[in-house]
Amino acid sequence: MNATRIFLATATAAGAGFAFHVLYGRVFAQDYMAAAAESGRMNEMLQEPYPTYVVIIAALTALLPTLGKVLVWLLIRDKLPSLTTFGKAICFTGLMMLIDGDVLRMPVMNLLVGMPLDVSAVYSAEKWVIVPTMCFLIAFILPPTRGDGPLSSPEMVR
């Protein structure tokens, strides 16, 4: 691959996402939410501890991003640079942690805005445990194909 095009794609996509994040998320959306709160429209929002139905829906919708991780694993597992499932799981974990902005970007940003190191570490530790745990479970439940059995068919990986 051409390093210049990789850099250009990375910088352009990140720039577009960041611009929307700042202009919409940090200006319009926050102002809109503040106005809604000030008018009392958010007074009826549920507070923790949440009712059982909220917890159940949260658990069910957690399946969607996990399914995304499983599908990515199925697409790339045989292309990852290792001969063992454990090595491939480490590579997959690194990739998923790189993609997840909560794992590295948010701790850095929290420190930059003045959050104490210990508070940032406690706040971020959840993702540093969840992402590797999920990735290793996915990798060992759906190990790389070895050319034998139903999981090795090209249709299953595509």
PDB file of C-alpha atoms in Angstrom:
ATOM      1  CA  MET A   1       0.000   0.000   0.000  1.00  0.00           C
ATOM      2  CA  ASN A   2       1.046   3.525  -0.654  1.00  0.00           C
ATOM      3  CA  ALA A   3       2.017   5.236   2.627  1.00  0.00           C
ATOM      4  CA  THR A   4       0.966   8.637   1.286  1.00  0.00           C
ATOM      5  CA  ARG A   5      -2.547   7.404   0.517  1.00  0.00           C
ATOM      6  CA  ILE A   6      -2.814   5.710   3.918  1.00  0.00           C
ATOM      7  CA  PHE A   7      -1.795   8.973   5.594  1.00  0.00           C
ATOM      8  CA  LEU A   8      -4.179  10.997   3.392  1.00  0.00           C
ATOM      9  CA  ALA A   9      -7.116   8.676   4.098  1.00  0.00           C
ATOM     10  CA  THR A  10      -6.354   8.729   7.836  1.00  0.00           C
ATOM     11  CA  ALA A  11      -5.925  12.494   8.057  1.00  0.00           C
ATOM     12  CA  THR A  12      -8.935  13.331   5.882  1.00  0.00           C
ATOM     13  CA  ALA A  13     -11.337  10.950   7.621  1.00  0.00           C
ATOM     14  CA  ALA A  14     -10.110  11.990  11.087  1.00  0.00           C
ATOM     15  CA  GLY A  15     -10.376  15.666  10.139  1.00  0.00           C
ATOM     16  CA  ALA A  16     -13.941  15.270   8.891  1.00  0.00           C
ATOM     17  CA  GLY A  17     -14.980  13.328  11.990  1.00  0.00           C
ATOM     18  CA  PHE A  18     -13.259  15.773  14.322  1.00  0.00           C
ATOM     19  CA  ALA A  19     -14.807  18.799  12.589  1.00  0.00           C
ATOM     20  CA  PHE A  20     -18.291  17.315  12.969  1.00  0.00           C
ATOM     21  CA  HIS A  21     -17.535  16.392  16.578  1.00  0.00           C
ATOM     22  CA  VAL A  22     -16.514  19.959  17.395  1.00  0.00           C
ATOM     23  CA  LEU A  23     -19.101  21.862  15.350  1.00  0.00           C
ATOM     24  CA  TYR A  24     -22.087  19.634  16.053  1.00  0.00           C
ATOM     25  CA  GLY A  25     -21.286  17.712  19.217  1.00  0.00           C
ATOM     26  CA  ARG A  26     -19.512  20.438  21.154  1.00  0.00           C
ATOM     27  CA  VAL A  27     -21.609  23.369  19.953  1.00  0.00           C
ATOM     28  CA  PHE A  28     -25.100  22.577  18.666  1.00  0.00           C
ATOM     29  CA  ALA A  29     -25.827  19.347  20.565  1.00  0.00           C
ATOM     30  CA  GLN A  30     -24.545  20.634  23.922  1.00  0.00           C
ATOM     31  CA  ASP A  31     -26.427  23.917  23.560  1.00  0.00           C
ATOM     32  CA  TYR A  32     -29.579  22.040  22.571  1.00  0.00           C
ATOM     33  CA  MET A  33     -29.305  19.698  25.564  1.00  0.00           C
ATOM     34  CA  ALA A  34     -28.636  22.599  27.926  1.00  0.00           C
ATOM     35  CA  ALA A  35     -31.744  24.396  26.648  1.00  0.00           C
ATOM     36  CA  ALA A  36     -33.819  21.226  27.029  1.00  0.00           C
ATOM     37  CA  ALA A  37     -32.575  20.758  30.603  1.00  0.00           C
ATOM     38  CA  GLU A  38     -33.195  24.407  31.437  1.00  0.00           C
ATOM     39  CA  SER A  39     -36.773  24.178  30.168  1.00  0.00           C
ATOM     40  CA  GLY A  40     -37.392  21.111  32.364  1.00  0.00           C
ATOM     41  CA  ARG A  41     -37.814  18.679  29.459  1.00  0.00           C
ATOM     42  CA  MET A  42     -35.175  16.350  30.897  1.00  0.00           C
ATOM     43  CA  ASN A  43     -36.518  16.234  34.456  1.00  0.00           C
ATOM     44  CA  GLU A  44     -38.239  12.899  33.872  1.00  0.00           C
ATOM     45  CA  MET A  45     -35.093  11.072  32.750  1.00  0.00           C
ATOM     46  CA  LEU A  46     -34.466   7.859  34.632  1.00  0.00           C
ATOM     47  CA  GLN A  47     -31.660   7.830  37.180  1.00  0.00           C
ATOM     48  CA  GLU A  48     -29.572   4.947  38.478  1.00  0.00           C
ATOM     49  CA  PRO A  49     -30.339   2.353  39.623  1.00  0.00           C
ATOM     50  CA  TYR A  50     -32.155   1.771  36.350  1.00  0.00           C
ATOM     51  CA  PRO A  51     -35.262  -0.398  36.113  1.00  0.00           C
ATOM     52  CA  THR A  52     -34.809  -3.987  34.963  1.00  0.00           C
ATOM     53  CA  TYR A  53     -36.197  -3.325  31.485  1.00  0.00           C
ATOM     54  CA  VAL A  54     -33.496  -0.681  30.867  1.00  0.00           C
ATOM     55  CA  VAL A  55     -30.760  -3.104  31.954  1.00  0.00           C
ATOM     56  CA  ILE A  56     -32.180  -5.837  29.709  1.00  0.00           C
ATOM     57  CA  ILE A  57     -32.329  -3.526  26.687  1.00  0.00           C
ATOM     58  CA  ALA A  58     -28.785  -2.309  27.425  1.00  0.00           C
ATOM     59  CA  ALA A  59     -27.557  -5.915  27.526  1.00  0.00           C
ATOM     60  CA  LEU A  60     -29.349  -6.811  24.289  1.00  0.00           C
ATOM     61  CA  THR A  61     -28.086  -3.774  22.384  1.00  0.00           C
ATOM     62  CA  ALA A  62     -24.537  -4.566  23.574  1.00  0.00           C
ATOM     63  CA  LEU A  63     -24.753  -7.513  21.195  1.00  0.00           C
ATOM     64  CA  LEU A  64     -24.536  -5.197  18.162  1.00  0.00           C
ATOM     65  CA  PRO A  65     -21.015  -3.761  18.613  1.00  0.00           C
ATOM     66  CA  THR A  66     -19.878  -7.202  19.761  1.00  0.00           C
ATOM     67  CA  LEU A  67     -21.279  -8.720  16.571  1.00  0.00           C
ATOM     68  CA  GLY A  68     -19.258  -6.108  14.686  1.00  0.00           C
ATOM     69  CA  LYS A  69     -16.093  -7.284  16.442  1.00  0.00           C
ATOM     70  CA  VAL A  70     -16.927 -10.913  15.634  1.00  0.00           C
ATOM     71  CA  LEU A  71     -17.458 -10.073  11.959  1.00  0.00           C
ATOM     72  CA  VAL A  72     -14.167  -8.156  11.785  1.00  0.00           C
ATOM     73  CA  TRP A  73     -12.421 -11.132  13.412  1.00  0.00           C
ATOM     74  CA  LEU A  74     -13.937 -13.521  10.851  1.00  0.00           C
ATOM     75  CA  LEU A  75     -12.743 -11.284   8.021  1.00  0.00           C
ATOM     76  CA  ILE A  76      -9.169 -10.811   9.234  1.00  0.00           C
ATOM     77  CA  ARG A  77      -8.258 -13.718  11.522  1.00  0.00           C
ATOM     78  CA  ASP A  78      -6.373 -15.705   8.890  1.00  0.00           C
ATOM     79  CA  LYS A  79      -4.503 -12.605   7.709  1.00  0.00           C
ATOM     80  CA  LEU A  80      -3.164 -11.562  11.127  1.00  0.00           C
ATOM     81  CA  PRO A  81       0.615 -11.916  11.514  1.00  0.00           C
ATOM     82  CA  SER A  82       0.939 -14.885  13.845  1.00  0.00           C
ATOM     83  CA  LEU A  83       0.865 -18.635  13.643  1.00  0.00           C
ATOM     84  CA  THR A  84      -1.001 -19.168  16.927  1.00  0.00           C
ATOM     85  CA  THR A  85      -4.500 -18.249  18.018  1.00  0.00           C
ATOM     86  CA  PHE A  86      -2.994 -16.486  21.040  1.00  0.00           C
ATOM     87  CA  GLY A  87      -0.741 -14.339  18.833  1.00  0.00           C
ATOM     88  CA  LYS A  88      -3.620 -13.527  16.498  1.00  0.00           C
ATOM     89  CA  ALA A  89      -5.768 -12.626  19.526  1.00  0.00           C
ATOM     90  CA  ILE A  90      -3.086 -10.167  20.666  1.00  0.00           C
ATOM     91  CA  CYS A  91      -2.984  -8.573  17.197  1.00  0.00           C
ATOM     92  CA  PHE A  92      -6.801  -8.423  17.064  1.00  0.00           C
ATOM     93  CA  THR A  93      -6.901  -6.863  20.537  1.00  0.00           C
ATOM     94  CA  GLY A  94      -4.363  -4.239  19.481  1.00  0.00           C
ATOM     95  CA  LEU A  95      -6.417  -3.402  16.401  1.00  0.00           C
ATOM     96  CA  MET A  96      -9.682  -3.154  18.351  1.00  0.00           C
ATOM     97  CA  MET A  97      -8.017  -0.993  21.024  1.00  0.00           C
ATOM     98  CA  LEU A  98      -6.608   1.272  18.320  1.00  0.00           C
ATOM     99  CA  ILE A  99     -10.090   1.646  16.817  1.00  0.00           C
ATOM    100  CA  ASP A 100     -11.795   2.266  20.173  1.00  0.00           C
ATOM    101  CA  GLY A 101     -11.185   5.920  21.037  1.00  0.00           C
ATOM    102  CA  ASP A 102     -12.071   5.263  24.670  1.00  0.00           C
ATOM    103  CA  VAL A 103      -8.979   3.114  25.119  1.00  0.00           C
ATOM    104  CA  LEU A 104      -6.195   5.574  24.296  1.00  0.00           C
ATOM    105  CA  ARG A 105      -7.566   8.862  22.993  1.00  0.00           C
ATOM    106  CA  MET A 106      -9.903   9.611  25.887  1.00  0.00           C
ATOM    107  CA  PRO A 107      -7.338   8.960  28.663  1.00  0.00           C
ATOM    108  CA  VAL A 108      -4.903  11.290  26.878  1.00  0.00           C
ATOM    109  CA  MET A 109      -7.583  13.953  26.411  1.00  0.00           C
ATOM    110  CA  ASN A 110      -8.681  13.589  30.050  1.00  0.00           C
ATOM    111  CA  LEU A 111      -5.091  14.201  31.183  1.00  0.00           C
ATOM    112  CA  LEU A 112      -4.718  17.165  28.824  1.00  0.00           C
ATOM    113  CA  VAL A 113      -7.801  18.882  30.266  1.00  0.00           C
ATOM    114  CA  GLY A 114      -6.528  18.390  33.805  1.00  0.00           C
ATOM    115  CA  MET A 115      -8.159  15.215  35.067  1.00  0.00           C
ATOM    116  CA  PRO A 116      -5.909  13.745  37.780  1.00  0.00           C
ATOM    117  CA  LEU A 117      -3.904  10.720  36.600  1.00  0.00           C
ATOM    118  CA  ASP A 118      -5.453   8.351  39.142  1.00  0.00           C
ATOM    119  CA  VAL A 119      -9.000   9.437  38.210  1.00  0.00           C
ATOM    120  CA  SER A 120      -8.217   9.046  34.509  1.00  0.00           C
ATOM    121  CA  ALA A 121      -6.778   5.573  35.147  1.00  0.00           C
ATOM    122  CA  VAL A 122      -9.815   4.430  37.140  1.00  0.00           C
ATOM    123  CA  TYR A 123     -12.163   5.924  34.550  1.00  0.00           C
ATOM    124  CA  SER A 124     -10.305   4.252  31.643  1.00  0.00           C
ATOM    125  CA  ALA A 125      -9.571   0.861  33.240  1.00  0.00           C
ATOM    126  CA  GLU A 126     -12.946  -0.546  32.258  1.00  0.00           C
ATOM    127  CA  LYS A 127     -12.123  -0.400  28.526  1.00  0.00           C
ATOM    128  CA  TRP A 128      -8.609  -1.714  29.132  1.00  0.00           C
ATOM    129  CA  VAL A 129     -10.185  -4.848  30.610  1.00  0.00           C
ATOM    130  CA  ILE A 130     -13.300  -5.229  28.461  1.00  0.00           C
ATOM    131  CA  VAL A 131     -11.709  -4.916  25.006  1.00  0.00           C
ATOM    132  CA  PRO A 132      -8.949  -7.537  25.507  1.00  0.00           C
ATOM    133  CA  THR A 133     -11.363  -9.892  27.272  1.00  0.00           C
ATOM    134  CA  MET A 134     -13.853  -9.686  24.425  1.00  0.00           C
ATOM    135  CA  CYS A 135     -11.174 -10.083  21.759  1.00  0.00           C
ATOM    136  CA  PHE A 136      -9.604 -13.134  23.368  1.00  0.00           C
ATOM    137  CA  LEU A 137     -13.005 -14.776  23.895  1.00  0.00           C
ATOM    138  CA  ILE A 138     -13.918 -14.170  20.244  1.00  0.00           C
ATOM    139  CA  ALA A 139     -10.543 -15.466  19.030  1.00  0.00           C
ATOM    140  CA  PHE A 140     -10.661 -18.681  21.028  1.00  0.00           C
ATOM    141  CA  ILE A 141     -14.342 -19.429  20.395  1.00  0.00           C
ATOM    142  CA  LEU A 142     -13.859 -18.817  16.649  1.00  0.00           C
ATOM    143  CA  PRO A 143     -10.213 -19.851  16.127  1.00  0.00           C
ATOM    144  CA  PRO A 144      -8.416 -19.216  12.837  1.00  0.00           C
ATOM    145  CA  THR A 145      -9.288 -21.673  10.101  1.00  0.00           C
ATOM    146  CA  ARG A 146      -6.930 -24.482   9.324  1.00  0.00           C
ATOM    147  CA  GLY A 147      -8.567 -25.758   6.156  1.00  0.00           C
ATOM    148  CA  ASP A 148     -10.673 -28.404   7.881  1.00  0.00           C
ATOM    149  CA  GLY A 149     -14.311 -28.199   8.841  1.00  0.00           C
ATOM    150  CA  PRO A 150     -17.235 -25.843   8.275  1.00  0.00           C
ATOM    151  CA  LEU A 151     -15.476 -22.716   9.613  1.00  0.00           C
ATOM    152  CA  SER A 152     -12.820 -22.990   6.931  1.00  0.00           C
ATOM    153  CA  SER A 153     -15.118 -22.491   3.955  1.00  0.00           C
ATOM    154  CA  PRO A 154     -14.513 -19.246   2.043  1.00  0.00           C
ATOM    155  CA  GLU A 155     -18.214 -18.358   2.365  1.00  0.00           C
ATOM    156  CA  MET A 156     -17.927 -18.357   6.174  1.00  0.00           C
ATOM    157  CA  VAL A 157     -15.033 -15.907   6.173  1.00  0.00           C
ATOM    158  CA  ARG A 158     -16.451 -13.577   3.512  1.00  0.00           C
TER     159      ARG A 158
END
